[in-house]
Short mmCIF file of C-alpha atoms in Angstrom, two decimals:
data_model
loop_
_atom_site.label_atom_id
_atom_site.label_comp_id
_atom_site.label_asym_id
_atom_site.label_seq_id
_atom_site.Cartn_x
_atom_site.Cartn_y
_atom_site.Cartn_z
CA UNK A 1 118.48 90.98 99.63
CA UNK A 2 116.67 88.17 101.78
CA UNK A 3 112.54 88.61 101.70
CA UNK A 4 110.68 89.99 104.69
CA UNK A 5 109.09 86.74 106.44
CA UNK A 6 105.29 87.48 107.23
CA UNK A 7 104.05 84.55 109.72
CA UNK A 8 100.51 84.02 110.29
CA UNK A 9 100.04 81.80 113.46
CA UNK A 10 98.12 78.71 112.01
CA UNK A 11 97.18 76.73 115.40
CA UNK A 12 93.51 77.66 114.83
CA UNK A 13 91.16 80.62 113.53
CA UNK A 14 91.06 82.73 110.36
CA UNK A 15 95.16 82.41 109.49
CA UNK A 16 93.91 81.59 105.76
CA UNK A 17 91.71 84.39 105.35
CA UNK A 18 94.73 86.79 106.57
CA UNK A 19 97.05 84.89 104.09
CA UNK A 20 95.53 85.98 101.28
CA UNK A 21 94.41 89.40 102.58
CA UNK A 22 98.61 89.89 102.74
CA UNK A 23 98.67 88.70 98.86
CA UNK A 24 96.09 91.07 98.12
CA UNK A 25 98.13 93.78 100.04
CA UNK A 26 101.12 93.15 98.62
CA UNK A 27 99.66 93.24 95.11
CA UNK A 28 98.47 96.96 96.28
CA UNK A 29 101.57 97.82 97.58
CA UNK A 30 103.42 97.22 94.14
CA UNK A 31 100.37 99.57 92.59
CA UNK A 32 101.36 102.36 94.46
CA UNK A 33 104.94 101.65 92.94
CA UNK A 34 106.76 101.56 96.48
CA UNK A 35 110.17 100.71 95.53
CA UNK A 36 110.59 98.16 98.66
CA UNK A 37 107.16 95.99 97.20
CA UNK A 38 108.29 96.18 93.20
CA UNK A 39 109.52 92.62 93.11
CA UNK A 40 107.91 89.39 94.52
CA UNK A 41 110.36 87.85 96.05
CA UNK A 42 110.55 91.15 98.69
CA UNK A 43 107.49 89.72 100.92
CA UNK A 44 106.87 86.01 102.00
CA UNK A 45 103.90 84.65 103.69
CA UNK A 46 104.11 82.03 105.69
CA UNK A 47 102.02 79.59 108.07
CA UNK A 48 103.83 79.21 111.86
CA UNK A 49 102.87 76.19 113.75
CA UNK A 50 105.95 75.89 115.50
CA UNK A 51 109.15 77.20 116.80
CA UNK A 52 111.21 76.77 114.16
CA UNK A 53 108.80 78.11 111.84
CA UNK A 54 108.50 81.15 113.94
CA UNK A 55 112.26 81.91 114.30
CA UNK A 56 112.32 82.33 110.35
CA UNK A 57 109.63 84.98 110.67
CA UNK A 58 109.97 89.00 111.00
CA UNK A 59 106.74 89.82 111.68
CA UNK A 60 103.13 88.30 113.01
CA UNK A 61 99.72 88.31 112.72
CA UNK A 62 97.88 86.53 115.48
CA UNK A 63 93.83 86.00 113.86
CA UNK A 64 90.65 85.84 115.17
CA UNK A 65 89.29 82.52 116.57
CA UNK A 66 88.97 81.03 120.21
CA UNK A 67 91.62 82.45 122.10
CA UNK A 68 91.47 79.88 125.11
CA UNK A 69 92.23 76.98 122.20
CA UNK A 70 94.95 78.84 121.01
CA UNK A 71 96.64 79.10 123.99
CA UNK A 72 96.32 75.97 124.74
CA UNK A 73 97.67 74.29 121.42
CA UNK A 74 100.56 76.63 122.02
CA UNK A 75 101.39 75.43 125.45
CA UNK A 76 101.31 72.16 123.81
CA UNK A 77 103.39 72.57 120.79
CA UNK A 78 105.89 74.18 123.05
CA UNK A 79 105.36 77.92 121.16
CA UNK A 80 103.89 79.73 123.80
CA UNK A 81 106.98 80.78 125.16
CA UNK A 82 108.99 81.43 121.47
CA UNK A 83 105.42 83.41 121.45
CA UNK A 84 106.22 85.81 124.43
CA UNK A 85 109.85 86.19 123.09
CA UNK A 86 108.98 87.51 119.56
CA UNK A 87 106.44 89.97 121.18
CA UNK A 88 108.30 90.90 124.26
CA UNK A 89 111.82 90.14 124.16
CA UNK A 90 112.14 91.00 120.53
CA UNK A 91 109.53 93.09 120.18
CA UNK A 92 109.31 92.11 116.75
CA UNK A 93 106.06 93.62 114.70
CA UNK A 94 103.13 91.33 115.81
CA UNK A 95 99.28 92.46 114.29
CA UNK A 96 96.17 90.56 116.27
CA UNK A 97 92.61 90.44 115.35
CA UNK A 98 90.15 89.66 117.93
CA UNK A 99 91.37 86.34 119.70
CA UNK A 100 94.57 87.73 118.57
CA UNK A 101 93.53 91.07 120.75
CA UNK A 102 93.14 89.12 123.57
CA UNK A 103 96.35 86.78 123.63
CA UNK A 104 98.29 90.28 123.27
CA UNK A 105 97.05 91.79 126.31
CA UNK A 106 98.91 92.11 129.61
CA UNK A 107 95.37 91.49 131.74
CA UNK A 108 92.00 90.12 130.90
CA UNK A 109 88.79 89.82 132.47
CA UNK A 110 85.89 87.23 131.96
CA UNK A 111 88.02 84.67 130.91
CA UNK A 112 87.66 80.88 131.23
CA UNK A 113 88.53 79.75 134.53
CA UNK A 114 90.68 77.30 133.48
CA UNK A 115 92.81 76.60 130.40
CA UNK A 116 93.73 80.86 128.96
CA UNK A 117 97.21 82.40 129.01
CA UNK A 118 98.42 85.72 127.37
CA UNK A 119 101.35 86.30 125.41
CA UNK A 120 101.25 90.00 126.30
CA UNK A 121 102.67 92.74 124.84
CA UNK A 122 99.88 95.18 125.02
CA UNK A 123 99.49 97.45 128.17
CA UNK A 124 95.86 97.04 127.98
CA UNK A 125 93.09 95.75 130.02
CA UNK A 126 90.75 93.74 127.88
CA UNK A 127 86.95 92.33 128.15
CA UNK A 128 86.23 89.06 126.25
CA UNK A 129 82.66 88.67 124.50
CA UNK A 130 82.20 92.15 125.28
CA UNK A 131 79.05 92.62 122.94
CA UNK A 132 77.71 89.32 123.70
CA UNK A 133 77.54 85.91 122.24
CA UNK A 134 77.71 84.57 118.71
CA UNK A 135 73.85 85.40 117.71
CA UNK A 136 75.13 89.22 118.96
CA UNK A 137 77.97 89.56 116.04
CA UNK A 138 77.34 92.39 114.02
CA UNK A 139 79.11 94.69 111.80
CA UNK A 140 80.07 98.26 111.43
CA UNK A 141 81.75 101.05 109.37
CA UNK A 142 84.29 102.79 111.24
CA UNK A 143 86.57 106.00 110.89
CA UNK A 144 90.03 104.83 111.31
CA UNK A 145 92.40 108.02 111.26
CA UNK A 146 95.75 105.55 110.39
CA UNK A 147 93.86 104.58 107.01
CA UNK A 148 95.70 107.29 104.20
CA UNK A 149 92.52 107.52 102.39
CA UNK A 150 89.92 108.65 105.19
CA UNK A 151 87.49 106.05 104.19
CA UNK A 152 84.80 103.99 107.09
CA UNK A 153 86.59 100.73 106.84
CA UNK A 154 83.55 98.10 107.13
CA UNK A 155 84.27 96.08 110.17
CA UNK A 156 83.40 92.88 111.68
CA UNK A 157 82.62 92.08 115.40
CA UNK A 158 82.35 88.23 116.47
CA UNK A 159 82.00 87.38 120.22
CA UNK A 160 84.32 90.84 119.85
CA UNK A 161 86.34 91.62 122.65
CA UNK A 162 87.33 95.62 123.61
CA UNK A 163 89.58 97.23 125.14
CA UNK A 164 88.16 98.78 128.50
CA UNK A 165 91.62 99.97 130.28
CA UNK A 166 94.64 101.08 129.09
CA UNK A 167 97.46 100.18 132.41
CA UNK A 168 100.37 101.47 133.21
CA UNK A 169 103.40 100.31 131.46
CA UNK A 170 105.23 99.12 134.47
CA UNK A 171 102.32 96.85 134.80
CA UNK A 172 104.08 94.34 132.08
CA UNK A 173 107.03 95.08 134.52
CA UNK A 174 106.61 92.79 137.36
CA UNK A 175 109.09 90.25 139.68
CA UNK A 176 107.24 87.33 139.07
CA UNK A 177 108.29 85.33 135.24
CA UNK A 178 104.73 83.18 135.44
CA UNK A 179 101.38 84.21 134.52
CA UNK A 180 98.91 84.69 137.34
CA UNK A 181 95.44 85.67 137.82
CA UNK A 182 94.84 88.62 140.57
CA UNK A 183 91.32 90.02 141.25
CA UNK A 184 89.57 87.64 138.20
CA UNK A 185 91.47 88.71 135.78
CA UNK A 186 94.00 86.90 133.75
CA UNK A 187 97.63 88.97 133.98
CA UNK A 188 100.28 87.90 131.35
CA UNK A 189 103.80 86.99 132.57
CA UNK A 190 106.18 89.65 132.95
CA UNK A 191 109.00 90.08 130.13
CA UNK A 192 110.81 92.89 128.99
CA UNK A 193 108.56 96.22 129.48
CA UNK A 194 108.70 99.05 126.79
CA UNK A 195 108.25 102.67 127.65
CA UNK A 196 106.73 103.02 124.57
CA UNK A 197 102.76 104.58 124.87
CA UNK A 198 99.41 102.71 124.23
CA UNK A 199 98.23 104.74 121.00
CA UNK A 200 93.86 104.53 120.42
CA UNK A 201 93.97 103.87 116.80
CA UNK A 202 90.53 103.06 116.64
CA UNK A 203 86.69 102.96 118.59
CA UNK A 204 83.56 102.23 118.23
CA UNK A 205 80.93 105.18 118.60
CA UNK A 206 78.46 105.05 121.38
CA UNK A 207 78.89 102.35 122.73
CA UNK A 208 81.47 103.47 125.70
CA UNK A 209 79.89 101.93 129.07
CA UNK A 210 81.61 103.31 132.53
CA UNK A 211 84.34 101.38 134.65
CA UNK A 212 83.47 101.26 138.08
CA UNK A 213 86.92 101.98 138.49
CA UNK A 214 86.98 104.82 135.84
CA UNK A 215 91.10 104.73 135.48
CA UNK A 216 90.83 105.44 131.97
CA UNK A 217 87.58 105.20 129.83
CA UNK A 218 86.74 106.65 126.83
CA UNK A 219 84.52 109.44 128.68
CA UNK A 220 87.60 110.26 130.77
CA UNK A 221 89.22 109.99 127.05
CA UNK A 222 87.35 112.83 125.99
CA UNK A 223 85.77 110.56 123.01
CA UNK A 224 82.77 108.38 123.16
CA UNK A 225 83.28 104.84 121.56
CA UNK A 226 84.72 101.66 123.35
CA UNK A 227 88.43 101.24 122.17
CA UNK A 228 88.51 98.54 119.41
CA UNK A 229 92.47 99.12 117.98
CA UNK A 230 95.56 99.86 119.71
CA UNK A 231 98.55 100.21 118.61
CA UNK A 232 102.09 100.08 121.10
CA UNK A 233 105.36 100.47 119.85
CA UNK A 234 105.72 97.43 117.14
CA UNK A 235 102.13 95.60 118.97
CA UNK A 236 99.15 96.45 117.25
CA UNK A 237 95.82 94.97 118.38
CA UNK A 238 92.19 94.85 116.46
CA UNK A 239 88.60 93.92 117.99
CA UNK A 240 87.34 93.20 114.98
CA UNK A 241 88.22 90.94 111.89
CA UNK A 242 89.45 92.90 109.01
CA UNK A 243 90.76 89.54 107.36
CA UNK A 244 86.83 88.30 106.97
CA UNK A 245 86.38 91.38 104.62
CA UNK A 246 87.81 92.01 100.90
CA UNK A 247 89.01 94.43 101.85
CA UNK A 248 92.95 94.77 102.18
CA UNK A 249 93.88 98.66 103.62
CA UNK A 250 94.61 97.28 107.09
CA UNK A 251 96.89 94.96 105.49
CA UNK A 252 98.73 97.24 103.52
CA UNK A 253 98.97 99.83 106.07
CA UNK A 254 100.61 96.98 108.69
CA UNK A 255 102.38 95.89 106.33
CA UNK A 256 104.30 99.35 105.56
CA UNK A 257 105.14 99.58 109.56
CA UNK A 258 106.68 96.22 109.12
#
């Protein structure tokens, strides 16, 4: 049986700090004496930087970092493309933290004017820097329902992005094949669409702030806490940076939907 290829996109950001978060995963995976995990060989990790590398892979993890540089590098190396493929084509399993967040959106607001494209992949509307800049990071515990053991998984928020609308899903579903920006906001280019639903796996208590459009919000939600995980079909998205913690449960968890 061939190994299940883990790629961690290595253009820029925290891809070393989700490397050996995955290790540390797998090593808790084989603890809990799931058959699939017993033998090393059944998981490899692996850096993508490139096309080829990225063909080899069944899953990604997109980190945290400067999503605008990303993008860019990508264009460059000729991966943005291969990029929208996996996610939207494929719709292979893709995890992204923060910057990550942000590249797998289908729209987002406040971004550079020049320079950022999405991969897409996520039927979600989100805000960049949404807490503010650098000096602003902070950290939190939050209650993540996914986690098995119903612990606050200690979080951290850098120039943190959130998610403040979830669209429709034919919004991914468009004519045009190039990405475009309509109303100040960055919209991805249109691939396949899935009719799969945006799930809210996570938020952030009280700090929900009203849309002046109010088409969804976490008051209309029912809930108060700005969205910080979502999760659609194989695509799941994270505000915050779970690989600059020691702690692996996000890991393992993603790495049991792969």
């Amino acid at each position: 049986m061939s190994p299940t290829t883990i790629g961690v996109l290595a253009l820029q950001g925290a891809f070393i700090e989700h490397i050996k978060l995955l290790h540390q995963a797998a090593v808790e995976l084989r603890l809990q004496q799931d058959a699939l995990y017993v033998d090393n060989k059944d998981l490899r990790f692996i850096e993508v930087r490139n096309a080829s590398e990225l063909a080899h892979c069944h899953a990604l993890i997109i980190p945290g970092g400067e999503s605008t540089s990303m993008s860019l590098i990508a264009e460059r190396s000729g991966l943005l493309e291969p990029l929208r493929d996996f996610v939207k084509v494929d719709r292979k399993p893709v995890w992204g933290t923060c910057a990550g967040l942000i590249l797998l959106a289908e729209s987002a607001n406040r971004s550079k004017t020049t320079g950022q494209e999405l991969i897409g992949g996520l039927d979600v509307r989100v805000q960049r820097n949404y807490f503010g800049r650098q000096v602003e990071s902070f950290e939190a515990d939050l209650e993540l329902p996914f986690l098995e053991d119903g612990l606050p998984f200690h979080s951290v928020f850098i120039r943190a992005p959130v998610v403040e609308k979830v669209l429709p899903s034919t919004t991914s579903n468009t004519a045009d094949s190039n990405a475009a920006t309509i109303g100040g906001n960055v919209i991805a280019p249109s691939k396949r669409a899935t009719t799969a639903p945006v799930e809210i796996l996570g938020r952030l208590p009280g700090r929900a702030r009203t849309l002046k459009d109010r088409t969804t919000t976490a008051e209309d939600l029912g809930e108060d806490g700005d969205i910080v995980a979502v999760r659609q079909g194989n695509v799941v998205g994270t505000a915050f940076h779970p690989e600059l913690t020691d702690d692996p449960r996000i890991h393992v968890w993603w790495l049991k939907q792969v």
